[in-house]
Amino acid sequence: MTDARRVHTQWSSRMAFILAASGSAIGLGNIWKFPYLTGDNGGGAFVLVYLLCVAALGVPIMMAETMLGRRGRQSPINTMLALADEAKASPLWHYVGWVGVLAGFLILSYYSVIAGWAMAYIPKMSSGMFSHSDAAKAGEVFRELQGSSQLQFIWHTLFMTATMAIVSMGVSAGLEKWTRYLMPLLFVMLILLDGYAMTTGGFGQGIAFLFKPDFSRLGGEGVLAAMGQAFFSLGLGMGAIMVYGSYLPSHVSIARASLFVAAADTIVALLAGVAIFPIVFANHLAPTMGEGLIFQTLPVAFGQMPAGATVGALFFLLMFFAAITSSIALIEPAVAWLSENRGMSRSAAAFWSGAACWLIGLGTIFSFNDWAGYTWFGKNFFELIDFLTSDLMLPVGGVLVAVFAGWIMRPADSEAELEMGAGSGYRVWQFLIRYIAPAGVGLVFLRAVGVI
Ligand code: PHE
């Protein structure tokens, strides 16, 4: 194929890919977004639809996206162009790559603001200000941060700068090593919080809320949100996994790596949910408080634990780390394209894409204070960007990847690239990707607009 394909660097091993892909998947989506969306959408039924989407759409599409990346070995846009050429299909397919670049940009713009909140909570926690505090105090502290555009401006700028700095240093620079230790630590912290949740008196109610489906509480838009969250949390439909796949050495099992990443991602989200809802109910809070949910509940838990100030600060530090390994994935498709096609250095590419995200992010900051009154279709700026990306662009991007991998690419090529052996694995994947993915996403869209 092209020169780019030959000189493109590769991961040192299968483990390195798994670490990077889990780093991309596990982030604010699991700890911050999954709990609040579950709360907003009535609990168990939302969780069930989410899990179904992860299994039936997420895993096969993750395999497809990784596979396309490995075969193309370039930025998503150029990969789609090269693969369309290989399959003698229309070059228009490269717009899939563009949808991804745009979605990544828009997501990162608000992701950075929320990651900034997590950063702001590191000094807040360690100051001991939440010691023995109640939910009212935690709510007050959060609203003060959300109301201040200046404070959020500072943290958002810091987070974006950190992202740009790391991205300009290159793919494997140091991060793999950190992910290997910090992700398991985050896991341990969540288990610790789950242990605390069991002592709150709200545990039974919290678990019932999460795992007892009540479909009367899940409307069409809730079903759409559950599907969008599956794509968002796995980091699918925008080229991030395609980029990581492009660095994957041949002969690594894509199916096994994808299953592992999806399982780890789902477990982390569920552990976060199990930690948070008991605290919500024990403190007589409403699960529907939206994007501030974890910031108004977890500090109460830390405030009541021994050494809670330190443990809490460490938790938000780990959350920051989880966010940064995702933000790198969000910006990578744009950076890869700018350096491949525009001859920019990695640093320049990282700077300009980061600056653009930073600018759009200001809209999210203002949507919580100065612009709170401006809404479109009942959504403020932040909610609108989130809806457009998670609920529309990612699923559409994912389906296009599925259609390309299932129908456009020659089956001989996808079979060769997936290397699933002689069993029925490849057939199952092909069925899911050809029929279930497009039909599933289509049905959810129709349900959301009320047609079914
Ligand atoms: N999966 C990340 C999270 O859950 C967010 C993300 C979305 C990362 C899309 C990459 C691509 O926080």
Coordinates of C-alpha atoms and ligand atoms in Angstrom, one line a residue:
M1 CA 0.0 0.0 0.0
T2 CA 1.2 3.6 0.6
D3 CA 4.5 4.7 2.1
A4 CA 2.6 5.9 5.2
R5 CA 1.6 2.3 5.8
R6 CA 5.2 1.1 5.9
V7 CA 6.7 3.8 8.1
H8 CA 3.8 4.1 10.5
T9 CA 5.0 3.2 14.0
Q10 CA 3.5 0.3 15.9
W11 CA 2.7 -0.6 19.5
S12 CA 5.4 -2.6 21.3
S13 CA 3.0 -5.4 22.1
R14 CA -0.6 -6.5 22.4
M15 CA -0.6 -5.3 26.0
A16 CA 0.4 -1.8 24.9
F17 CA -2.7 -1.7 22.6
I18 CA -5.0 -3.0 25.3
L19 CA -3.7 -0.4 27.7
A20 CA -4.1 2.4 25.3
A21 CA -7.6 1.3 24.2
S22 CA -8.7 0.9 27.8
G23 CA -7.2 4.3 28.6
S24 CA -9.3 5.7 25.8
A25 CA -12.5 3.9 26.9
I26 CA -12.3 4.3 30.6
G27 CA -12.7 8.0 31.5
L28 CA -15.2 10.5 32.6
G29 CA -17.8 8.5 30.7
N30 CA -17.7 5.8 33.2
I31 CA -17.3 7.7 36.5
W32 CA -19.1 10.9 35.7
K33 CA -21.5 10.4 32.8
F34 CA -22.8 6.9 33.3
P35 CA -24.1 7.5 36.8
Y36 CA -25.8 10.8 36.0
L37 CA -27.4 9.6 32.8
T38 CA -28.7 6.5 34.7
G39 CA -30.1 8.9 37.4
D40 CA -31.7 11.1 34.8
N41 CA -33.2 8.2 32.9
G42 CA -34.9 6.3 35.7
G43 CA -32.2 3.6 36.6
G44 CA -32.5 -0.1 35.8
A45 CA -34.1 0.0 32.4
F46 CA -31.5 2.5 31.1
V47 CA -28.7 0.3 32.5
L48 CA -30.2 -2.8 30.8
V49 CA -30.5 -1.1 27.4
Y50 CA -27.0 0.3 27.8
L51 CA -25.6 -3.2 28.5
L52 CA -27.4 -4.7 25.5
C53 CA -26.0 -1.9 23.3
V54 CA -22.4 -2.6 24.6
A55 CA -22.7 -6.3 23.8
A56 CA -24.7 -6.3 20.6
L57 CA -23.4 -3.2 18.9
G58 CA -20.3 -2.0 20.8
V59 CA -18.1 -5.1 20.8
P60 CA -18.6 -5.9 17.1
I61 CA -18.2 -2.3 16.0
M62 CA -15.1 -2.0 18.2
M63 CA -13.7 -5.0 16.3
A64 CA -14.6 -3.5 13.0
E65 CA -13.0 -0.1 13.8
T66 CA -9.8 -1.7 15.1
M67 CA -9.7 -3.9 12.1
L68 CA -10.1 -1.1 9.6
G69 CA -7.4 0.9 11.4
R70 CA -4.9 -2.0 11.3
R71 CA -5.5 -2.6 7.7
G72 CA -5.3 1.1 6.7
R73 CA -2.4 2.0 9.0
Q74 CA -3.0 5.8 8.7
S75 CA -5.2 8.5 10.2
P76 CA -8.9 7.6 10.0
I77 CA -9.5 9.9 7.0
N78 CA -6.7 8.4 5.0
T79 CA -7.4 4.9 6.2
M80 CA -11.0 5.1 4.9
L81 CA -9.7 6.6 1.6
A82 CA -7.2 3.8 1.2
L83 CA -9.6 1.0 2.1
A84 CA -12.3 2.4 -0.1
D85 CA -9.8 2.3 -2.9
E86 CA -8.8 -1.2 -2.1
A87 CA -12.5 -2.3 -2.1
K88 CA -13.1 -0.3 -5.3
A89 CA -15.8 1.7 -3.5
S90 CA -16.5 5.4 -3.6
P91 CA -13.9 7.8 -2.0
L92 CA -16.8 9.5 -0.3
W93 CA -16.3 6.9 2.4
H94 CA -13.5 9.1 3.8
Y95 CA -16.2 11.4 5.2
V96 CA -16.6 8.8 7.9
G97 CA -13.2 9.9 9.0
W98 CA -14.3 13.5 8.9
V99 CA -17.3 12.9 11.1
G100 CA -15.0 11.4 13.6
V101 CA -12.6 14.3 13.6
L102 CA -15.4 16.7 14.1
A103 CA -17.1 14.5 16.8
G104 CA -13.8 14.2 18.7
F105 CA -13.3 17.9 18.6
L106 CA -16.7 18.7 19.9
I107 CA -16.6 16.1 22.6
L108 CA -13.2 17.2 23.8
S109 CA -14.4 20.8 24.1
Y110 CA -16.7 19.9 27.0
Y111 CA -14.8 16.9 28.2
S112 CA -12.0 19.3 29.1
V113 CA -14.3 21.5 31.2
I114 CA -15.6 18.5 33.2
A115 CA -12.1 17.1 33.6
G116 CA -11.3 20.6 34.9
W117 CA -13.9 20.1 37.6
A118 CA -12.2 16.9 38.6
M119 CA -8.9 18.7 38.9
A120 CA -10.5 21.5 40.9
Y121 CA -11.6 18.8 43.4
I122 CA -8.1 17.6 44.1
P123 CA -7.1 20.7 46.2
K124 CA -10.7 21.0 47.5
M125 CA -10.6 17.4 48.9
S126 CA -7.1 17.6 50.3
S127 CA -7.9 20.8 52.2
G128 CA -10.2 18.8 54.4
M129 CA -13.2 21.1 53.6
F130 CA -15.5 18.2 53.3
S131 CA -14.6 16.6 56.6
H132 CA -17.9 15.4 58.2
S133 CA -19.8 17.6 55.7
D134 CA -23.3 16.8 54.6
A135 CA -24.9 16.8 51.1
A136 CA -26.1 20.4 51.5
K137 CA -22.5 21.6 51.9
A138 CA -21.3 19.4 49.0
G139 CA -24.0 20.9 46.8
E140 CA -23.0 24.4 47.7
V141 CA -19.4 23.8 46.9
F142 CA -20.3 22.3 43.5
R143 CA -22.7 25.1 42.6
E144 CA -20.1 27.7 43.5
L145 CA -17.6 26.1 41.0
Q146 CA -20.2 25.7 38.3
G147 CA -21.4 29.3 38.8
S148 CA -17.9 30.7 38.3
S149 CA -16.8 31.1 34.8
Q150 CA -13.4 32.3 35.9
L151 CA -12.5 29.3 38.0
Q152 CA -13.7 26.9 35.3
F153 CA -11.8 28.9 32.7
I154 CA -8.5 28.3 34.7
W155 CA -9.0 24.5 35.1
H156 CA -10.3 24.0 31.6
T157 CA -7.1 25.8 30.3
L158 CA -4.9 23.7 32.5
F159 CA -6.4 20.5 31.3
M160 CA -6.3 21.4 27.7
T161 CA -2.6 22.5 28.1
A162 CA -1.8 19.1 29.7
T163 CA -3.5 17.3 26.8
M164 CA -1.6 19.3 24.2
A165 CA 1.7 18.7 25.9
I166 CA 1.2 15.0 26.1
V167 CA 0.0 14.6 22.5
S168 CA 2.9 16.6 21.1
M169 CA 5.3 14.2 22.8
G170 CA 4.0 11.2 20.6
V171 CA 2.1 8.0 20.9
S172 CA 3.9 5.8 23.4
A173 CA 5.7 8.4 25.4
G174 CA 5.5 7.2 29.0
L175 CA 1.7 7.0 29.2
E176 CA 1.5 3.2 28.7
K177 CA 3.6 2.7 31.8
W178 CA 1.4 4.9 33.9
T179 CA -1.8 3.4 32.7
R180 CA -0.6 0.0 33.8
Y181 CA -0.5 1.1 37.4
L182 CA -3.0 3.9 37.7
M183 CA -6.0 2.1 36.1
P184 CA -5.9 -0.8 38.5
L185 CA -5.6 1.8 41.3
L186 CA -8.7 3.5 40.1
F187 CA -10.4 0.2 40.2
V188 CA -9.4 -0.4 43.8
M189 CA -10.6 3.0 44.8
L190 CA -14.0 2.3 43.3
I191 CA -14.2 -1.0 45.2
L192 CA -13.4 0.9 48.3
L193 CA -16.2 3.4 47.6
D194 CA -18.5 0.4 47.0
G195 CA -17.5 -0.9 50.4
Y196 CA -18.4 2.4 51.9
A197 CA -21.7 2.5 50.0
M198 CA -22.7 -0.8 51.7
T199 CA -22.5 0.9 55.1
T200 CA -24.7 3.9 54.2
G201 CA -28.1 2.4 54.7
G202 CA -29.1 3.3 51.1
F203 CA -27.4 0.3 49.6
G204 CA -30.5 -1.8 48.9
Q205 CA -32.3 1.1 47.4
G206 CA -29.3 2.0 45.3
I207 CA -28.9 -1.5 43.9
A208 CA -32.6 -1.8 43.2
F209 CA -32.5 1.5 41.4
L210 CA -29.6 0.4 39.2
F211 CA -30.6 -3.2 38.4
K212 CA -34.3 -3.5 38.6
P213 CA -35.6 -2.4 35.2
D214 CA -38.8 -0.3 35.2
F215 CA -39.5 0.4 31.5
S216 CA -42.2 2.8 32.4
R217 CA -39.5 5.2 33.4
L218 CA -37.5 5.0 30.2
G219 CA -38.8 7.1 27.3
G220 CA -37.6 7.1 23.6
E221 CA -35.0 9.7 24.4
G222 CA -33.7 7.6 27.3
V223 CA -33.2 4.7 25.0
L224 CA -31.3 6.9 22.6
A225 CA -29.2 8.2 25.5
A226 CA -28.4 4.6 26.6
M227 CA -27.2 3.8 23.1
G228 CA -25.2 7.0 22.8
Q229 CA -23.6 6.3 26.1
A230 CA -22.5 2.9 24.9
F231 CA -20.7 4.4 22.0
F232 CA -19.3 7.2 24.1
S233 CA -18.0 5.1 26.9
L234 CA -16.3 2.5 24.6
G235 CA -14.9 5.4 22.6
L236 CA -16.4 4.3 19.3
G237 CA -17.7 5.9 16.1
M238 CA -15.1 8.7 15.9
G239 CA -11.9 7.1 14.7
A240 CA -10.1 6.9 18.1
I241 CA -10.0 3.2 18.1
M242 CA -9.2 3.2 14.4
V243 CA -6.1 5.3 15.1
Y244 CA -5.1 2.9 17.9
G245 CA -5.8 -0.1 15.6
S246 CA -3.5 1.5 13.1
Y247 CA -0.6 1.0 15.5
L248 CA -1.5 -2.6 16.3
P249 CA 0.9 -5.2 15.2
S250 CA -0.5 -8.0 12.9
H251 CA -1.4 -11.3 14.5
V252 CA -2.8 -9.8 17.6
S253 CA -6.4 -11.1 18.2
I254 CA -8.7 -8.1 17.7
A255 CA -11.7 -10.1 19.1
R256 CA -10.0 -10.9 22.4
A257 CA -8.6 -7.4 22.8
S258 CA -12.0 -5.8 22.1
L259 CA -13.8 -8.1 24.5
F260 CA -11.3 -7.3 27.2
V261 CA -11.6 -3.6 26.8
A262 CA -15.4 -3.6 26.6
A263 CA -15.6 -5.7 29.8
A264 CA -13.2 -3.5 31.7
D265 CA -15.0 -0.4 30.6
T266 CA -18.4 -1.8 31.6
I267 CA -17.2 -3.1 35.0
V268 CA -15.8 0.3 35.9
A269 CA -19.1 2.1 35.0
L270 CA -21.1 -0.4 37.0
L271 CA -18.7 0.0 40.0
A272 CA -19.2 3.7 39.9
G273 CA -22.9 3.4 39.8
V274 CA -22.9 1.0 42.7
A275 CA -20.8 3.5 44.7
I276 CA -23.0 6.5 43.9
F277 CA -26.6 5.6 44.2
P278 CA -26.6 4.3 47.7
I279 CA -25.1 7.7 48.7
V280 CA -27.8 9.4 46.8
F281 CA -30.6 7.6 48.6
A282 CA -29.0 7.5 52.0
N283 CA -28.7 11.3 51.9
H284 CA -32.2 11.8 50.5
L285 CA -30.9 13.3 47.3
A286 CA -32.6 13.2 43.9
P287 CA -30.9 10.9 41.4
T288 CA -32.0 13.3 38.7
M289 CA -29.6 16.2 39.6
G290 CA -27.7 15.9 36.3
E291 CA -24.1 16.6 35.5
G292 CA -23.3 17.5 39.1
L293 CA -24.3 14.1 40.5
I294 CA -20.9 12.7 41.4
F295 CA -19.5 16.0 42.6
Q296 CA -22.3 16.3 45.1
T297 CA -22.3 12.8 46.4
L298 CA -18.8 11.4 46.5
P299 CA -17.4 14.3 48.7
V300 CA -20.0 13.3 51.3
A301 CA -18.6 9.8 51.3
F302 CA -15.0 10.9 51.6
G303 CA -15.9 13.4 54.3
Q304 CA -17.1 10.5 56.5
M305 CA -14.2 8.1 55.8
P306 CA -11.0 7.9 57.9
A307 CA -8.2 9.7 56.0
G308 CA -11.0 10.9 53.6
A309 CA -9.2 14.1 52.6
T310 CA -6.3 12.1 51.2
V311 CA -8.3 9.3 49.8
G312 CA -10.7 11.8 48.1
A313 CA -7.8 13.8 46.6
L314 CA -6.3 10.7 45.3
F315 CA -9.6 9.6 43.8
F316 CA -10.0 12.9 41.8
L317 CA -6.3 12.7 40.8
L318 CA -7.0 9.2 39.3
M319 CA -10.1 10.6 37.7
F320 CA -8.0 13.3 36.1
F321 CA -5.6 10.7 34.8
A322 CA -8.4 8.6 33.4
A323 CA -9.7 11.7 31.7
I324 CA -6.4 12.6 30.1
T325 CA -5.9 9.2 28.6
S326 CA -9.3 9.6 26.9
S327 CA -8.7 13.2 25.8
I328 CA -5.6 12.1 24.0
A329 CA -7.7 9.6 22.1
L330 CA -10.3 12.2 21.3
I331 CA -7.8 14.6 19.7
E332 CA -5.6 12.0 18.0
P333 CA -7.6 11.6 14.8
A334 CA -7.3 15.3 14.1
V335 CA -3.6 15.4 15.0
A336 CA -2.8 12.3 12.9
W337 CA -4.6 13.9 9.9
L338 CA -2.9 17.3 10.3
S339 CA 0.5 15.7 10.5
E340 CA 0.0 13.3 7.6
N341 CA -1.8 15.7 5.2
R342 CA -0.8 19.2 6.2
G343 CA 2.8 18.5 6.9
M344 CA 2.5 19.9 10.4
S345 CA 4.8 18.7 13.2
R346 CA 3.0 16.8 15.9
S347 CA 3.5 19.7 18.3
A348 CA 1.9 22.2 15.9
A349 CA -0.9 19.8 15.1
A350 CA -1.6 19.3 18.8
F351 CA -1.4 23.0 19.5
W352 CA -3.9 24.0 16.8
S353 CA -6.4 21.3 17.4
G354 CA -6.2 21.8 21.2
A355 CA -6.7 25.6 20.8
A356 CA -9.8 25.0 18.7
C357 CA -11.3 22.6 21.3
W358 CA -10.4 25.0 24.1
L359 CA -12.3 27.9 22.3
I360 CA -15.4 25.8 21.8
G361 CA -15.2 24.7 25.4
L362 CA -15.8 28.2 26.6
G363 CA -19.4 27.7 25.4
T364 CA -19.8 24.8 27.8
I365 CA -18.4 26.9 30.7
F366 CA -20.9 29.7 30.0
S367 CA -23.8 27.3 29.6
F368 CA -23.6 26.7 33.4
N369 CA -23.7 30.4 34.3
D370 CA -23.9 33.4 32.0
W371 CA -25.6 31.6 29.1
A372 CA -27.8 29.3 31.3
G373 CA -30.9 31.0 29.9
Y374 CA -30.1 30.3 26.3
T375 CA -31.5 27.0 25.1
W376 CA -32.2 25.3 21.7
F377 CA -34.8 22.5 21.7
G378 CA -34.7 22.8 25.5
K379 CA -31.0 22.1 25.7
N380 CA -28.3 24.5 26.8
F381 CA -25.0 24.7 24.8
F382 CA -23.3 21.9 26.7
E383 CA -26.4 19.6 26.4
L384 CA -26.7 20.4 22.8
I385 CA -23.1 19.5 21.9
D386 CA -23.3 16.4 24.0
F387 CA -26.6 15.3 22.3
L388 CA -25.2 16.0 18.8
T389 CA -22.0 14.1 19.4
S390 CA -22.9 11.1 21.7
D391 CA -26.5 10.5 20.6
L392 CA -26.2 11.3 16.9
M393 CA -22.6 11.5 15.5
L394 CA -21.1 8.5 17.3
P395 CA -23.9 6.1 16.5
V396 CA -24.0 7.3 12.9
G397 CA -20.2 7.0 12.6
G398 CA -20.4 3.5 14.2
V399 CA -23.0 2.3 11.7
L400 CA -21.0 3.6 8.8
V401 CA -18.0 1.7 10.1
A402 CA -20.2 -1.4 10.4
V403 CA -21.6 -1.1 6.9
F404 CA -18.2 -0.5 5.4
A405 CA -16.7 -3.4 7.3
G406 CA -19.6 -5.7 6.7
W407 CA -20.8 -4.9 3.2
I408 CA -18.2 -2.8 1.3
M409 CA -14.9 -4.5 2.3
R410 CA -14.4 -7.9 0.7
P411 CA -15.2 -10.6 3.2
A412 CA -11.9 -12.3 2.3
D413 CA -10.1 -9.2 3.5
S414 CA -12.0 -8.7 6.7
E415 CA -11.7 -12.4 7.5
A416 CA -7.9 -12.3 6.9
E417 CA -7.5 -9.2 9.0
L418 CA -9.6 -10.5 11.9
E419 CA -7.9 -13.9 12.0
M420 CA -10.6 -15.6 14.0
G421 CA -9.7 -19.1 13.1
A422 CA -12.0 -21.8 11.7
G423 CA -14.8 -21.6 14.3
S424 CA -18.0 -19.7 13.9
G425 CA -16.6 -16.5 15.5
Y426 CA -16.2 -14.7 12.2
R427 CA -19.7 -15.6 11.0
V428 CA -21.2 -14.3 14.3
W429 CA -19.3 -11.0 14.0
Q430 CA -20.3 -10.7 10.3
F431 CA -24.0 -11.2 11.2
L432 CA -23.9 -8.6 14.0
I433 CA -22.1 -6.1 11.9
R434 CA -24.1 -6.5 8.8
Y435 CA -27.6 -6.7 10.2
I436 CA -27.8 -6.1 13.9
A437 CA -25.7 -2.9 14.1
P438 CA -27.6 -1.0 11.4
A439 CA -31.0 -2.3 12.4
G440 CA -30.3 -1.7 16.1
V441 CA -29.2 1.9 15.7
G442 CA -32.0 2.5 13.2
L443 CA -34.7 1.2 15.6
V444 CA -33.3 3.3 18.4
F445 CA -33.5 6.4 16.2
L446 CA -37.0 5.7 15.2
R447 CA -38.0 5.1 18.8
A448 CA -36.4 8.4 19.8
V449 CA -38.4 10.4 17.3
G450 CA -41.6 8.6 18.3
V451 CA -42.2 6.6 15.1
I452 CA -42.2 3.3 17.0
Ligands
PHE1 N1 -14.6 6.7 26.3 C1 -14.3 8.0 26.9 C2 -15.0 8.1 28.3 O1 -15.8 7.2 28.6 C3 -14.6 9.2 26.1 C4 -14.2 9.0 24.6 C5 -15.2 9.1 23.7 C6 -12.9 8.7 24.3 C7 -14.9 8.9 22.3 C8 -12.6 8.5 22.9 C9 -13.6 8.6 22.0 O2 -14.7 8.9 29.0

